[in-house]
Short mmCIF file of C-alpha atoms and ligand atoms in Angstrom, two decimals:
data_model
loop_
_atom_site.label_atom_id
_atom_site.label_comp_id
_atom_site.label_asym_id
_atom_site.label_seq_id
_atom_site.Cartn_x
_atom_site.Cartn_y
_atom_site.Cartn_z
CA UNK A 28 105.80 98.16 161.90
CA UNK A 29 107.19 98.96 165.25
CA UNK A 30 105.00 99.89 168.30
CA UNK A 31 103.68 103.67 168.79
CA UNK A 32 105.19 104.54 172.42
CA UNK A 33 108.68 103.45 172.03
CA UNK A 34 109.46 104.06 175.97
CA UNK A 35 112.79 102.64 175.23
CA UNK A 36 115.35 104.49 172.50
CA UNK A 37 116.71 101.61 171.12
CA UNK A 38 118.46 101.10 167.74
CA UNK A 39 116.36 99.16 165.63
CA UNK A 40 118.79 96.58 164.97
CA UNK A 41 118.56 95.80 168.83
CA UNK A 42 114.93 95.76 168.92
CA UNK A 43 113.15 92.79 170.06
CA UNK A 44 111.56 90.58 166.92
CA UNK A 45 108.36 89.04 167.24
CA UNK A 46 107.68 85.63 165.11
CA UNK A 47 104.52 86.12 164.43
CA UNK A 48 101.35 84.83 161.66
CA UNK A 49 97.93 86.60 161.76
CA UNK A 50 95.03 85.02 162.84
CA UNK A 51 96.77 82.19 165.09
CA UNK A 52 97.73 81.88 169.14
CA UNK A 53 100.96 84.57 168.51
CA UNK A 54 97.83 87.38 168.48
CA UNK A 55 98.88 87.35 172.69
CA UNK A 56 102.03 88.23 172.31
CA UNK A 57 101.37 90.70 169.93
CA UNK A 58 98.86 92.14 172.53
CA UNK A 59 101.69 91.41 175.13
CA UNK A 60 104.14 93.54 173.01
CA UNK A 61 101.45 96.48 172.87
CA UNK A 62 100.10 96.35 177.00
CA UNK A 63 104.31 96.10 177.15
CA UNK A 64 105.08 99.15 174.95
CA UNK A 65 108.50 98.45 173.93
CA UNK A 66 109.49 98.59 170.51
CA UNK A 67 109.46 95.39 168.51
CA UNK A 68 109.96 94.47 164.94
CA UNK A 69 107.32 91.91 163.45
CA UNK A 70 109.09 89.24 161.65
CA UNK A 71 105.79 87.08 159.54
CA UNK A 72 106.30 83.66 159.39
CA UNK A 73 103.75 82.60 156.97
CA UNK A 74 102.17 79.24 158.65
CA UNK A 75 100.05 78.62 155.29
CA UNK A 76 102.84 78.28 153.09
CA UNK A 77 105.22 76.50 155.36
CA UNK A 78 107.44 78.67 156.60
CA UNK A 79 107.58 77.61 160.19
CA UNK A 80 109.23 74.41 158.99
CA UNK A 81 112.15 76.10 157.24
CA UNK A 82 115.29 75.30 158.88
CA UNK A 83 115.73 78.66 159.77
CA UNK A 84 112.87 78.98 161.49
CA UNK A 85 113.38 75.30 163.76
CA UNK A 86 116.87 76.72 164.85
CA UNK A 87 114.07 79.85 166.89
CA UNK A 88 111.75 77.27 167.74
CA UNK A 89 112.16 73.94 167.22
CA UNK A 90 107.93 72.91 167.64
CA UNK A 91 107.66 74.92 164.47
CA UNK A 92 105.16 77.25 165.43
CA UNK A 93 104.23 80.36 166.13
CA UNK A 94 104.71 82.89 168.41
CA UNK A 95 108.53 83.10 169.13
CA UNK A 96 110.76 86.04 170.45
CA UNK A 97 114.17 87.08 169.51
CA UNK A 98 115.93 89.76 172.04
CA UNK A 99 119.37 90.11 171.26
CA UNK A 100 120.58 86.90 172.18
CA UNK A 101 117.63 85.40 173.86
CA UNK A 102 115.18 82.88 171.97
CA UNK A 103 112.18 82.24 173.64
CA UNK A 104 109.07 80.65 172.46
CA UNK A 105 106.00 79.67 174.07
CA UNK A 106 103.56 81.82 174.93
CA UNK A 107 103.42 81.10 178.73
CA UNK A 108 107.37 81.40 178.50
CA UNK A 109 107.42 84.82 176.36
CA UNK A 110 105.02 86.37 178.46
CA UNK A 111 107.01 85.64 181.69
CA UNK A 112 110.21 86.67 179.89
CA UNK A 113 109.08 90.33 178.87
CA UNK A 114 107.62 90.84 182.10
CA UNK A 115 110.44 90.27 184.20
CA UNK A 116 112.84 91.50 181.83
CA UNK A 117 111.09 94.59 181.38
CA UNK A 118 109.40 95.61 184.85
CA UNK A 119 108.83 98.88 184.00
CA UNK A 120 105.84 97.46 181.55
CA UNK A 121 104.06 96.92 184.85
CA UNK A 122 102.62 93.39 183.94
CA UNK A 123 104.40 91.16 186.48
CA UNK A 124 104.03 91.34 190.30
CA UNK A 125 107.80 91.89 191.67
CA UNK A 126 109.12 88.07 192.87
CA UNK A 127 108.61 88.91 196.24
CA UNK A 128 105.16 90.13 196.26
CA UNK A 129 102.24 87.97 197.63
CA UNK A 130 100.52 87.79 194.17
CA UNK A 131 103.78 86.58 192.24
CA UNK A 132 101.95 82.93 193.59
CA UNK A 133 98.91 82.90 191.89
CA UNK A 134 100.17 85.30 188.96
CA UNK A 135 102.85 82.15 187.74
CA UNK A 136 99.76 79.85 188.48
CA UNK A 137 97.75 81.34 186.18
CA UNK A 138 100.68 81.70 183.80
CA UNK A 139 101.12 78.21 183.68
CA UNK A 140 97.54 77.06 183.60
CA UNK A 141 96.55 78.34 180.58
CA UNK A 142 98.78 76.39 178.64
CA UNK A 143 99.32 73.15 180.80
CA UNK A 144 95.27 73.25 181.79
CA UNK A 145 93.25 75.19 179.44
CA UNK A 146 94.62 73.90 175.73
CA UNK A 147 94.58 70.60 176.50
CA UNK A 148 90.61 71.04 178.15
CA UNK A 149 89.85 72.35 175.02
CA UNK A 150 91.04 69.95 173.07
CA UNK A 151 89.23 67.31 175.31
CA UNK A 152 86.07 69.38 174.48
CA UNK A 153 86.53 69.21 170.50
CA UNK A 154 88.01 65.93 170.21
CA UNK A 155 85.27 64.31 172.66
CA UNK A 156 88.00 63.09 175.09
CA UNK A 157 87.09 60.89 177.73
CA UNK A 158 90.04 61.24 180.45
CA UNK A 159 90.11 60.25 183.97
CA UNK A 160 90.46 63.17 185.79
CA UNK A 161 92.63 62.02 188.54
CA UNK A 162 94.75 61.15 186.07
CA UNK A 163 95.05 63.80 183.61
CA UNK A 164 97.38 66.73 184.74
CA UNK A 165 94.31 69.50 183.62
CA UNK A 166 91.92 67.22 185.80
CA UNK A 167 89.14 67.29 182.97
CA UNK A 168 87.01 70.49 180.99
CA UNK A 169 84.78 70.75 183.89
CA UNK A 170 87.49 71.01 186.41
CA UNK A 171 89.60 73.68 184.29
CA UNK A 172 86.04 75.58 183.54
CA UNK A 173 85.12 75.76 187.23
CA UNK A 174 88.14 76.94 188.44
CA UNK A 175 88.16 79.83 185.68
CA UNK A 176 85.07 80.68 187.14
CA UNK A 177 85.77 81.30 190.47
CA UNK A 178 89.22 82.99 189.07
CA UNK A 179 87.02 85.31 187.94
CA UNK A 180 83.92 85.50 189.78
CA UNK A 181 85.40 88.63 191.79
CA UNK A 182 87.46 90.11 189.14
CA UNK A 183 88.23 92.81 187.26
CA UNK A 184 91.16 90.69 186.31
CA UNK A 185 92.94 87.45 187.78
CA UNK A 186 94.96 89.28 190.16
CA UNK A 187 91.82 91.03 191.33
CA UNK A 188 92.72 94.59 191.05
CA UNK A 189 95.91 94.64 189.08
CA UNK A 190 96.07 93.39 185.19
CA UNK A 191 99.03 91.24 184.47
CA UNK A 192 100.22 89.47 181.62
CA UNK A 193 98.15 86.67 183.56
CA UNK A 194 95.31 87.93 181.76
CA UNK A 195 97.00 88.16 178.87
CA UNK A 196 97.33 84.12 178.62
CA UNK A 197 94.34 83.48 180.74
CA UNK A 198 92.21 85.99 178.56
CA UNK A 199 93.58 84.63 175.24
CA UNK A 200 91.99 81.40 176.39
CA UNK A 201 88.63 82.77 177.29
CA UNK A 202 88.32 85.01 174.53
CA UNK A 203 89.01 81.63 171.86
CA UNK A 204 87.13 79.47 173.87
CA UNK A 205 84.36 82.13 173.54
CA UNK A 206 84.79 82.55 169.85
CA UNK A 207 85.13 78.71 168.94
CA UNK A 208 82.66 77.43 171.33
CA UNK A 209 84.79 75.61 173.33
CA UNK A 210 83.42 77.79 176.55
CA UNK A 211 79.55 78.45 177.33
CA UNK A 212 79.24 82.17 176.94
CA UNK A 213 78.67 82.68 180.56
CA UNK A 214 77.85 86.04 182.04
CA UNK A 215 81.35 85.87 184.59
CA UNK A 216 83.76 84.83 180.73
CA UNK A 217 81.79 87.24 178.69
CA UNK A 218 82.29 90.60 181.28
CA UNK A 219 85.81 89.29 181.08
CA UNK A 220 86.18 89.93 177.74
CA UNK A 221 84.32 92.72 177.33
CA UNK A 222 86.86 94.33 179.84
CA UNK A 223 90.11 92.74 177.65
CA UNK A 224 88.51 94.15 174.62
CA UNK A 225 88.26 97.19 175.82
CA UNK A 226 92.11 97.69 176.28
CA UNK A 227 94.04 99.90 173.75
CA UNK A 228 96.44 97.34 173.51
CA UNK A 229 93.97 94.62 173.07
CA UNK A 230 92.45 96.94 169.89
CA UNK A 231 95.87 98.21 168.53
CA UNK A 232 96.88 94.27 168.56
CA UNK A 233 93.52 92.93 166.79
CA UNK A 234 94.19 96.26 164.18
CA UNK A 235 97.80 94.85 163.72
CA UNK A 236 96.41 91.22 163.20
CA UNK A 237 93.68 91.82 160.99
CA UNK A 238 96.17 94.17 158.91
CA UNK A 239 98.28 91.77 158.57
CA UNK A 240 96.16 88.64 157.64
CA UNK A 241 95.32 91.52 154.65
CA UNK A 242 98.65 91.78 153.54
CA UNK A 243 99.85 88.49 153.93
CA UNK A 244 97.18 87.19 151.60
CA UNK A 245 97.83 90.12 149.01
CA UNK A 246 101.32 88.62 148.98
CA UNK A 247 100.54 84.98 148.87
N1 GSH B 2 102.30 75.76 172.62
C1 GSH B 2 102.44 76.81 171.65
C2 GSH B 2 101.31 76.74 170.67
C3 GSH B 2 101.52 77.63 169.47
C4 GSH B 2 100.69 77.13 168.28
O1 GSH B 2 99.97 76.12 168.36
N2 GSH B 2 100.82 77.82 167.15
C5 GSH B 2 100.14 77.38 165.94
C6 GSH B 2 99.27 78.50 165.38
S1 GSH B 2 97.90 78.81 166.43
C7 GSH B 2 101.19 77.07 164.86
O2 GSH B 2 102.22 77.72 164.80
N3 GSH B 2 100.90 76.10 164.00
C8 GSH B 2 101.73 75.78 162.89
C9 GSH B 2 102.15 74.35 162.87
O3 GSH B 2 101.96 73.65 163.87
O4 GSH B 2 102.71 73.93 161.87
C10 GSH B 2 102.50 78.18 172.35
O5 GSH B 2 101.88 78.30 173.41
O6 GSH B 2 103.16 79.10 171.86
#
């Protein structure tokens, strides 16, 4: 249950618990939690039978869904806002440039464009959307896809040399817009992945998740 290189000794009462259901958006904070290493407990919170509407769950996040993160007495939920959270509070994971570095710019811009630009583009994309782009705060698909694409074009990651959990939120989005269609499989998005997939954490995250989706039917 808890992550392999616990870098930090802490008691596992104190660890950090990750809300979490297999199979859904809280897979990148469970591949946050692993690029992270910290220890963290997984706490399921079964989104088939309802459990993210159980009034214990709306006091950790009141949206009802999943991910969420509990450390100690901080409640954060979000992914944009989790993955900023670990990586400042934790600097030694590596995944944030320090606040006064140069690339701390673009790394909160690409933070916050996944969720603010990307979801809703892709919901333009399935839902056949027509939005005026001057209007809409993602612009429209074609603006959010072309400026992923030049994010990219130079690569290995968004910060060019350095991962960061930019990549984490920006690769979550072009590895499920790859897998549901919502994104051309374009040479630059596919060599993306292929470099996120490669990542131990990436693999030890998609082992977690697909164990768990086992178990959680086994006990449903
Ligand atoms: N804006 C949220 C989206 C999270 C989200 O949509 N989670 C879905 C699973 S992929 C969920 O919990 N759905 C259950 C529900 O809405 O009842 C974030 O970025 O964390």
């Amino acid at each position: 249950m808890f992550n392999r290189s616990a870098r930090a000794e802490r008691r596992q009462e104190d660890q950090m618990k990750l809300y979490w259901c297999p199979h859904t958006r809280s897979f990148s904070i469970l591949w946050l939690m692993e690029e992270a290493g910290l220890p963290y407990e997984r706490v399921l919170v079964d989104i088939h039978a309802g459990e993210q509407r159980k009034e214990t769950y709306l006091s950790i996040n009141p949206m009802g869904k999943v991910p969420a993160l509990v450390d100690g007495e901080t409640v954060v939920a979000e992914q944009g806002a989790i993955c900023a959270y670990v990586a400042d509070r934790y600097p030694e994971s590596g995944l944030a440039p320090r606040i006064d570095e140069p690339s701390r710019g673009r790394y909160l811009e690409w933070l916050f464009f996944a969720g603010s630009c990307i979801e809703p583009a892709f919901m333009e994309k399935v839902s056949g959307w027509e939005v005026k782009p001057t209007m809409s705060g993602w612009g429209n698909y074609d603006r959010v896809v072309a400026a992923l694409e030049r994010a990219l074009a130079q690569g290995p990651w968004v910060l060019g040399e350095r991962f960061s959990a930019a990549d984490i939120m920006i690769g979550s989005g072009v590895h499920f817009g790859l897998a549901f269609g919502m994104l051309d499989k374009k040479p630059v998005f596919t060599a993306y992945e292929e470099r996120l997939v490669a990542r131990p954490a990436f693999q030890r995250a998609h082992e977690i998740d697909e164990a768990g989706a086992v178990e959680r039917v086994k006990a449903s």
